[in-house]
mmCIF file of C-alpha atoms in Angstrom:
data_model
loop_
_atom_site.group_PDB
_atom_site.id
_atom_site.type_symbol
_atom_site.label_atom_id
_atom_site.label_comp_id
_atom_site.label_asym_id
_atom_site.label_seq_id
_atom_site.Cartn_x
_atom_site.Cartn_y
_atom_site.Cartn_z
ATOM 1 C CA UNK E 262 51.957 -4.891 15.450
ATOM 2 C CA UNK E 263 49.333 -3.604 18.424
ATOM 3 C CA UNK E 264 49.823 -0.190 16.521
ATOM 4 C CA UNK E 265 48.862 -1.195 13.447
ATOM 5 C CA UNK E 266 45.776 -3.618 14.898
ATOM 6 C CA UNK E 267 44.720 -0.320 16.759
ATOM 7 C CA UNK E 268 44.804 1.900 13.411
ATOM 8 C CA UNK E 269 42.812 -0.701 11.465
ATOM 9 C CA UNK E 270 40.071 -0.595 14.069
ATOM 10 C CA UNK E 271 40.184 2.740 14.098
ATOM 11 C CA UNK E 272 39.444 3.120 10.164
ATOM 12 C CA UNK E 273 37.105 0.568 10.594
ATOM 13 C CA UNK E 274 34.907 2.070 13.580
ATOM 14 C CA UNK E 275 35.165 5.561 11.402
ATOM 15 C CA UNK E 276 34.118 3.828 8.350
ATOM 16 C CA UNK E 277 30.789 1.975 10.159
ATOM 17 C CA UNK E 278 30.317 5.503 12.013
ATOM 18 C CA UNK E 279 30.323 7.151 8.524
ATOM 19 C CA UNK E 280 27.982 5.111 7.059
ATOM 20 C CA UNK E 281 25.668 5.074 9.868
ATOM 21 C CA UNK E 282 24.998 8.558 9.140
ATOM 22 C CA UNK E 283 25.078 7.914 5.907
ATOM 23 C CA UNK E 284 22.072 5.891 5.950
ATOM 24 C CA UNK E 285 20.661 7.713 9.036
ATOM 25 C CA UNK E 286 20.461 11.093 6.288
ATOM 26 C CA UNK E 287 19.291 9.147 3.175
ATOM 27 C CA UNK E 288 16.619 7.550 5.615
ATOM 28 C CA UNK E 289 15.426 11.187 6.500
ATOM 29 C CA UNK E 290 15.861 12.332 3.448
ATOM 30 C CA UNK E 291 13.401 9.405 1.983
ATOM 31 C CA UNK E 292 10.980 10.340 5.317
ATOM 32 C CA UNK E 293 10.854 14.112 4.195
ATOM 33 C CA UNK E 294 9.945 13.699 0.185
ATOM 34 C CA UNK E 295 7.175 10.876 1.102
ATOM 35 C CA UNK E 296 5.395 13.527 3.851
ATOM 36 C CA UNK E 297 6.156 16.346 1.066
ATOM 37 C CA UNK E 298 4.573 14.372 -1.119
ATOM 38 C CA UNK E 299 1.462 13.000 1.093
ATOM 39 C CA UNK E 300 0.714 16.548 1.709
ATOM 40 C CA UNK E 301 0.338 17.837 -1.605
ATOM 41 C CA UNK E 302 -2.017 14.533 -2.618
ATOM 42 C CA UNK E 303 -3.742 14.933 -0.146
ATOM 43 C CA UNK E 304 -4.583 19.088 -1.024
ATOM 44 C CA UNK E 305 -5.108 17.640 -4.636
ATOM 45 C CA UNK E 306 -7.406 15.190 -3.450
ATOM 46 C CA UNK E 307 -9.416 17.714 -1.376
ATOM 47 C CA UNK E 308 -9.353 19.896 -4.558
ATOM 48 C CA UNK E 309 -10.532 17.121 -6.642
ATOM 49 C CA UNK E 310 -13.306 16.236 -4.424
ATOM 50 C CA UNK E 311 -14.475 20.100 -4.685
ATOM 51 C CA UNK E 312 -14.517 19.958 -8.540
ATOM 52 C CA UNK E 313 -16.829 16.947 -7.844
ATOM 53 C CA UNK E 314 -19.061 18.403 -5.989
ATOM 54 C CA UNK E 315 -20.180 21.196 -7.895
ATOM 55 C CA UNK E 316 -19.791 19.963 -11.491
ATOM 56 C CA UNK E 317 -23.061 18.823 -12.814
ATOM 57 C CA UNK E 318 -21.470 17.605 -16.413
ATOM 58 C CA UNK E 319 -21.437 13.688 -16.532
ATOM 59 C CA UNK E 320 -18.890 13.214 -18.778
ATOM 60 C CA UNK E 321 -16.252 15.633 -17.009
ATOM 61 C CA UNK E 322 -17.105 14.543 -13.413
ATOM 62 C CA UNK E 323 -15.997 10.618 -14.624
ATOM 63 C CA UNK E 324 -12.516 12.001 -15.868
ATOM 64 C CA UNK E 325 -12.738 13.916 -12.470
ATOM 65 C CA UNK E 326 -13.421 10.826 -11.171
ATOM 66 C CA UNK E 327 -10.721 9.339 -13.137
ATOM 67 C CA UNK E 328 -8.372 11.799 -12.015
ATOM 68 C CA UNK E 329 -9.269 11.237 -8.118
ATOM 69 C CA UNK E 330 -8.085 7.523 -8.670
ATOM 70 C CA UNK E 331 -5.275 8.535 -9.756
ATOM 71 C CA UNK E 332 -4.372 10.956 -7.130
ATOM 72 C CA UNK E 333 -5.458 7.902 -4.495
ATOM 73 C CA UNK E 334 -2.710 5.509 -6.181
ATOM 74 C CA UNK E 335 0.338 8.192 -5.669
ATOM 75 C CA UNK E 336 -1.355 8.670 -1.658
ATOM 76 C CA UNK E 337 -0.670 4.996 -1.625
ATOM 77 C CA UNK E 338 2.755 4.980 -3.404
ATOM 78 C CA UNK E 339 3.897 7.687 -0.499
ATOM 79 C CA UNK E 340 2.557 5.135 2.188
ATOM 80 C CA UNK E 341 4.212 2.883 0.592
ATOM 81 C CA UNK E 342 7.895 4.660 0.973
ATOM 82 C CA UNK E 343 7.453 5.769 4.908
ATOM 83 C CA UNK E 344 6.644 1.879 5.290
ATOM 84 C CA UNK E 345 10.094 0.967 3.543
ATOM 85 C CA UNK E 346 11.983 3.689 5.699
ATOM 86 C CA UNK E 347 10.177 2.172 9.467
ATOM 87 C CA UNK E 348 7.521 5.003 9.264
ATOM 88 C CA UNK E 349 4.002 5.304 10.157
ATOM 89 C CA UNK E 350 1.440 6.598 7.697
ATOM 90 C CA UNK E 351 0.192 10.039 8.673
ATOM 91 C CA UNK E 352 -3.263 9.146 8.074
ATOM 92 C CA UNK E 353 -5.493 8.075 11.111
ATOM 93 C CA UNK E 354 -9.450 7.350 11.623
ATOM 94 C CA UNK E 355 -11.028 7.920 15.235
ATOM 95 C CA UNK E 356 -13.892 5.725 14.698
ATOM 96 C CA UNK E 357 -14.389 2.196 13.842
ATOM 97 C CA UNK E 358 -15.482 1.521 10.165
ATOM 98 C CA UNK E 359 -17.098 -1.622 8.825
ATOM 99 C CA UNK E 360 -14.946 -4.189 6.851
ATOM 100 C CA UNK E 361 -16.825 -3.090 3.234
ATOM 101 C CA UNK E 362 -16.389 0.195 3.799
ATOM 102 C CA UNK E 363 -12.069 -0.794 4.797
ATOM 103 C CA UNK E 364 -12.087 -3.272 1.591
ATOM 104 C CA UNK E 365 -13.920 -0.242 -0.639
ATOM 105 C CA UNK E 366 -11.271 1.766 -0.210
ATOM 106 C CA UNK E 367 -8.582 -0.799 -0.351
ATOM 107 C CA UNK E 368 -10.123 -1.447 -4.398
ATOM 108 C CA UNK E 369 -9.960 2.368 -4.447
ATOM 109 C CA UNK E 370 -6.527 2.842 -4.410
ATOM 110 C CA UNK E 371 -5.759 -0.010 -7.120
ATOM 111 C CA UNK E 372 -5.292 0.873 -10.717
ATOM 112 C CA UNK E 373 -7.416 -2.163 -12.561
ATOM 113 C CA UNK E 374 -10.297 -1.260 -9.590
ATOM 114 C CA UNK E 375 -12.710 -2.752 -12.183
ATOM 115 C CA UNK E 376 -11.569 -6.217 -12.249
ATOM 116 C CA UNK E 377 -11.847 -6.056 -8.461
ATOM 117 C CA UNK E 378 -15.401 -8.797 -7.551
ATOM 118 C CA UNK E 379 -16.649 -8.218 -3.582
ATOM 119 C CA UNK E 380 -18.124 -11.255 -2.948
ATOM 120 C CA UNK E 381 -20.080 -12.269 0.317
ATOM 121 C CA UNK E 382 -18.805 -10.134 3.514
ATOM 122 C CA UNK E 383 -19.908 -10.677 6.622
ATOM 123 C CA UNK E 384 -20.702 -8.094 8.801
ATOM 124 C CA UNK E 385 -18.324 -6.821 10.883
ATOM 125 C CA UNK E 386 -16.510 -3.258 12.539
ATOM 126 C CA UNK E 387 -12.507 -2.713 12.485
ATOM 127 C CA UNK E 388 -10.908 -0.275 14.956
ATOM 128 C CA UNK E 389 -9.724 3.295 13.593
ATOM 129 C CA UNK E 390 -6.409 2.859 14.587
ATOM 130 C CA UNK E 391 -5.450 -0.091 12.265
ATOM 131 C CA UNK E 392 -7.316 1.181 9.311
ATOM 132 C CA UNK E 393 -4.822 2.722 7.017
ATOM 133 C CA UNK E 394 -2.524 -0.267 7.734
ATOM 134 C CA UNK E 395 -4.811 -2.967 6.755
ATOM 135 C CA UNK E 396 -6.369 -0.997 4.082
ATOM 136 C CA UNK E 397 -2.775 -0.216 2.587
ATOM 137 C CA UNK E 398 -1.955 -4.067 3.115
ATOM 138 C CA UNK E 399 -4.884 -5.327 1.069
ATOM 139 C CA UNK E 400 -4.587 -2.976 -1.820
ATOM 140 C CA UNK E 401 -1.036 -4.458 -2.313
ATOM 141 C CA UNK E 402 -2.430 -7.938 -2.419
ATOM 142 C CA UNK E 403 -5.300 -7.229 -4.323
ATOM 143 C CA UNK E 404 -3.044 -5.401 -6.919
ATOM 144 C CA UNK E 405 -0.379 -8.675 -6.900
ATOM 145 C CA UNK E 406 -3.642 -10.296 -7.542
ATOM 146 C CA UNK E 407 -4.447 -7.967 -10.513
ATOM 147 C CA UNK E 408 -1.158 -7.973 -11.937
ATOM 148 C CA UNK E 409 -0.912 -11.661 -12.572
ATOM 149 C CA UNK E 410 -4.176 -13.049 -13.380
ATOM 150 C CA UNK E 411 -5.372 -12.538 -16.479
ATOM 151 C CA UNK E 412 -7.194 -9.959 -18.071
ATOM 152 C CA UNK E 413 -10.290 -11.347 -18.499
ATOM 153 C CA UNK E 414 -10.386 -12.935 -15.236
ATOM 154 C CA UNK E 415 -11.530 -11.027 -11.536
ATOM 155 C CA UNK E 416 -9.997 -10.835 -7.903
ATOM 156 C CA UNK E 417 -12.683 -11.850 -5.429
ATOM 157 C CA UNK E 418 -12.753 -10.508 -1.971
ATOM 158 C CA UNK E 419 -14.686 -12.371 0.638
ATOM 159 C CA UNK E 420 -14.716 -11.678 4.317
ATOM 160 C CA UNK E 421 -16.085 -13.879 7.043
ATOM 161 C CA UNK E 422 -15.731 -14.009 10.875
ATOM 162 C CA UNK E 423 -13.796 -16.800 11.876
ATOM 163 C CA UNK E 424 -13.914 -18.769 15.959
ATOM 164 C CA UNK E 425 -11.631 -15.913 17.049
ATOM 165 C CA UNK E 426 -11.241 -13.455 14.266
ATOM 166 C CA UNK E 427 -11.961 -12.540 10.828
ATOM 167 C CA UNK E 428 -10.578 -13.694 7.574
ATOM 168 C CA UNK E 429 -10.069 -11.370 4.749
ATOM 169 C CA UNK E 430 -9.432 -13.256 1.600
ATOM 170 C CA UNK E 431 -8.214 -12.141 -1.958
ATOM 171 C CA UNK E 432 -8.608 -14.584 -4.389
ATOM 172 C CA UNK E 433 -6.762 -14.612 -7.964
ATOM 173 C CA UNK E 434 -6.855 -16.640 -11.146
ATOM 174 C CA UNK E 435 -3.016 -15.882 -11.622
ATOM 175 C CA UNK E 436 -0.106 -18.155 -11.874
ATOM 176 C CA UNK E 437 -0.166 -19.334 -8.477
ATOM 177 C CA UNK E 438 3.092 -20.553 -6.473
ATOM 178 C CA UNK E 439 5.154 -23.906 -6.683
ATOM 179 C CA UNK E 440 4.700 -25.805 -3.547
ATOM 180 C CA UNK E 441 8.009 -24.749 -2.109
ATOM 181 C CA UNK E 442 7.925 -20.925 -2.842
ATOM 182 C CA UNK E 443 4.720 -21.303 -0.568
ATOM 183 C CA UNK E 444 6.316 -22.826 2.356
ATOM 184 C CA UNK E 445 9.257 -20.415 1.865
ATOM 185 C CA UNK E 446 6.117 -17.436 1.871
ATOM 186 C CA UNK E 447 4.829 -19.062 5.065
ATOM 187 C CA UNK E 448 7.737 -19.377 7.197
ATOM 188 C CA UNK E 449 8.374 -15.786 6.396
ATOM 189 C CA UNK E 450 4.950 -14.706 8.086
ATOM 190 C CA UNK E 451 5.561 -17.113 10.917
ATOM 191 C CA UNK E 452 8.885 -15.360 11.814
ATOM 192 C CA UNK E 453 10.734 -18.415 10.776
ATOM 193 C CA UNK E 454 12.841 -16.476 7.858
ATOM 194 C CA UNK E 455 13.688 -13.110 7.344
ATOM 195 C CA UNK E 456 12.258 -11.264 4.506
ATOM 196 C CA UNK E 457 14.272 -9.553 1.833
ATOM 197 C CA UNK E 458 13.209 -6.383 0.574
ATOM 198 C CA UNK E 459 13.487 -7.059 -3.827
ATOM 199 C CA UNK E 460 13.040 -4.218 -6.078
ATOM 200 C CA UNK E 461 9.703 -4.190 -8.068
ATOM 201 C CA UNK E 462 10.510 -5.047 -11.924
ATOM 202 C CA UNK E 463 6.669 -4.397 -12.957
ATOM 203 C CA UNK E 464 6.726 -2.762 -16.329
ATOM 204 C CA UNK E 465 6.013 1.269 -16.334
ATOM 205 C CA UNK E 466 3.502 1.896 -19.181
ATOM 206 C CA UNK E 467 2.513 5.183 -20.410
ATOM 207 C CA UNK E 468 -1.775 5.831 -20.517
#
C-alpha cells in the first residue's frame, strides 16, 4: 500500500513538474513574439513618421496619418500581451510629461480617437517612469468607454488635482453597470477579490 501511495506521488510531482515547464515555455514563448513584434512597430512607426515629414501632399499625409494610428493600436496590442504574461513594457520616458500631453497619447492609441471629448484638465506633471503604464491603462478604459456608448455619443476626459492626488476621469454614455457588478468591480481594485482574466468576445470587423 506505501508502494503504491509513493508511485502516485511520484506521477503526480512529475506531472505538476511537467506542466510547470510547460507553462514556464509557452510564457516565454508569448514574451518573445510580443518584443518581436514591439520592435518591428516601432521601426514602422519611425518609418511612418519619416514619410510624414517630407510629404507635402494633404491628402496622402492623412492616410499616412491614418496609417500611423494604426501602427500605434498594434504597439498597444503588444503591451497589452507582455502585461498578460507579468512583463514590463519596453518603452520608458526620462522626463516628466504633463497630464494632456499623457491623456493625448492615451486617445492616440484608440481606434474611434474621434469620439474621444478632453474636457477641462488641470494642470499638472506625471513622472517618466509611470508613463507608458498609465497611458496604456487609460486607453483601455477610454476604448471600453468607446465600445459601449453609442455612436453618436462622446467619452469625456477630465482631470483635476484632488487634496492628495489627481483624478483622471473617463466618462461614457454606455450601458453602465447594475449596482452589484459595481461593488463586485470595486472590491476587485481594493484587493478584496481576485480578478479573473476573461477572453475578449468584441467582434473583429474588416475596414
Amino acid at each position: 500500500m506505501a508502494g503504491a501511495l509513493g508511485l502516485v506521488r511520484g506521477a503526480a510531482l512529475n506531472l505538476a513538474t511537467g506542466q510547470a515547464i510547460l507553462r514556464r515555455n509557452t510564457n516565454d514563448s508569448l514574451v518573445n513574439l510580443a518584443r518581436r513584434n514591439q520592435n518591428l512597430v516601432r521601426r514602422q512607426l519611425v518609418f511612418i513618421t519619416r514619410l510624414e515629414r517630407d510629404e507635402p501632399d494633404a491628402e496622402v499625409l492623412a492616410s499616412l496619418f491614418e496609417l500611423d494610428h494604426l501602427a500605434t493600436r498594434m504597439r498597444r496590442n503588444a503591451e497589452s500581451l507582455l502585461v498578460l504574461v507579468g512583463e514590463a513594457p519596453a518603452r520608458r520616458w526620462a522626463r516628466p510629461i504633463s497630464v494632456n500631453d499623457l491623456i493625448l497619447a492615451a486617445i492616440s492609441e484608440v481606434e474611434d480617437y474621434p469620439g474621444v471629448a478632453l474636457r477641462r484638465v488641470n494642470g499638472a506633471q506625471v513622472t517618466g517612469s509611470v508613463i507608458a503604464e498609465l497611458a496604456h491603462l487609460l486607453a483601455e478604459l477610454i476604448e471600453n468607454g468607446l465600445h459601449f456608448s453609442p455612436s453618436d455619443m462622446e467619452v469625456e476626459i477630465l482631470g483635476r488635482r484632488t487634496g492628495d492626488g489627481y483624478l483622471i476621469a473617463a466618462a461614457d454614455h454606455g450601458v453602465g453597470m447594475s449596482p452589484a457588478a459595481l461593488d463586485r468591480a470595486n472590491a476587485k481594485l481594493r484587493g478584496e477579490e481576485q480578478f479573473a482574466a476573461n477572453v475578449s468576445t468584441w467582434a473583429i470587423t474588416p475596414p
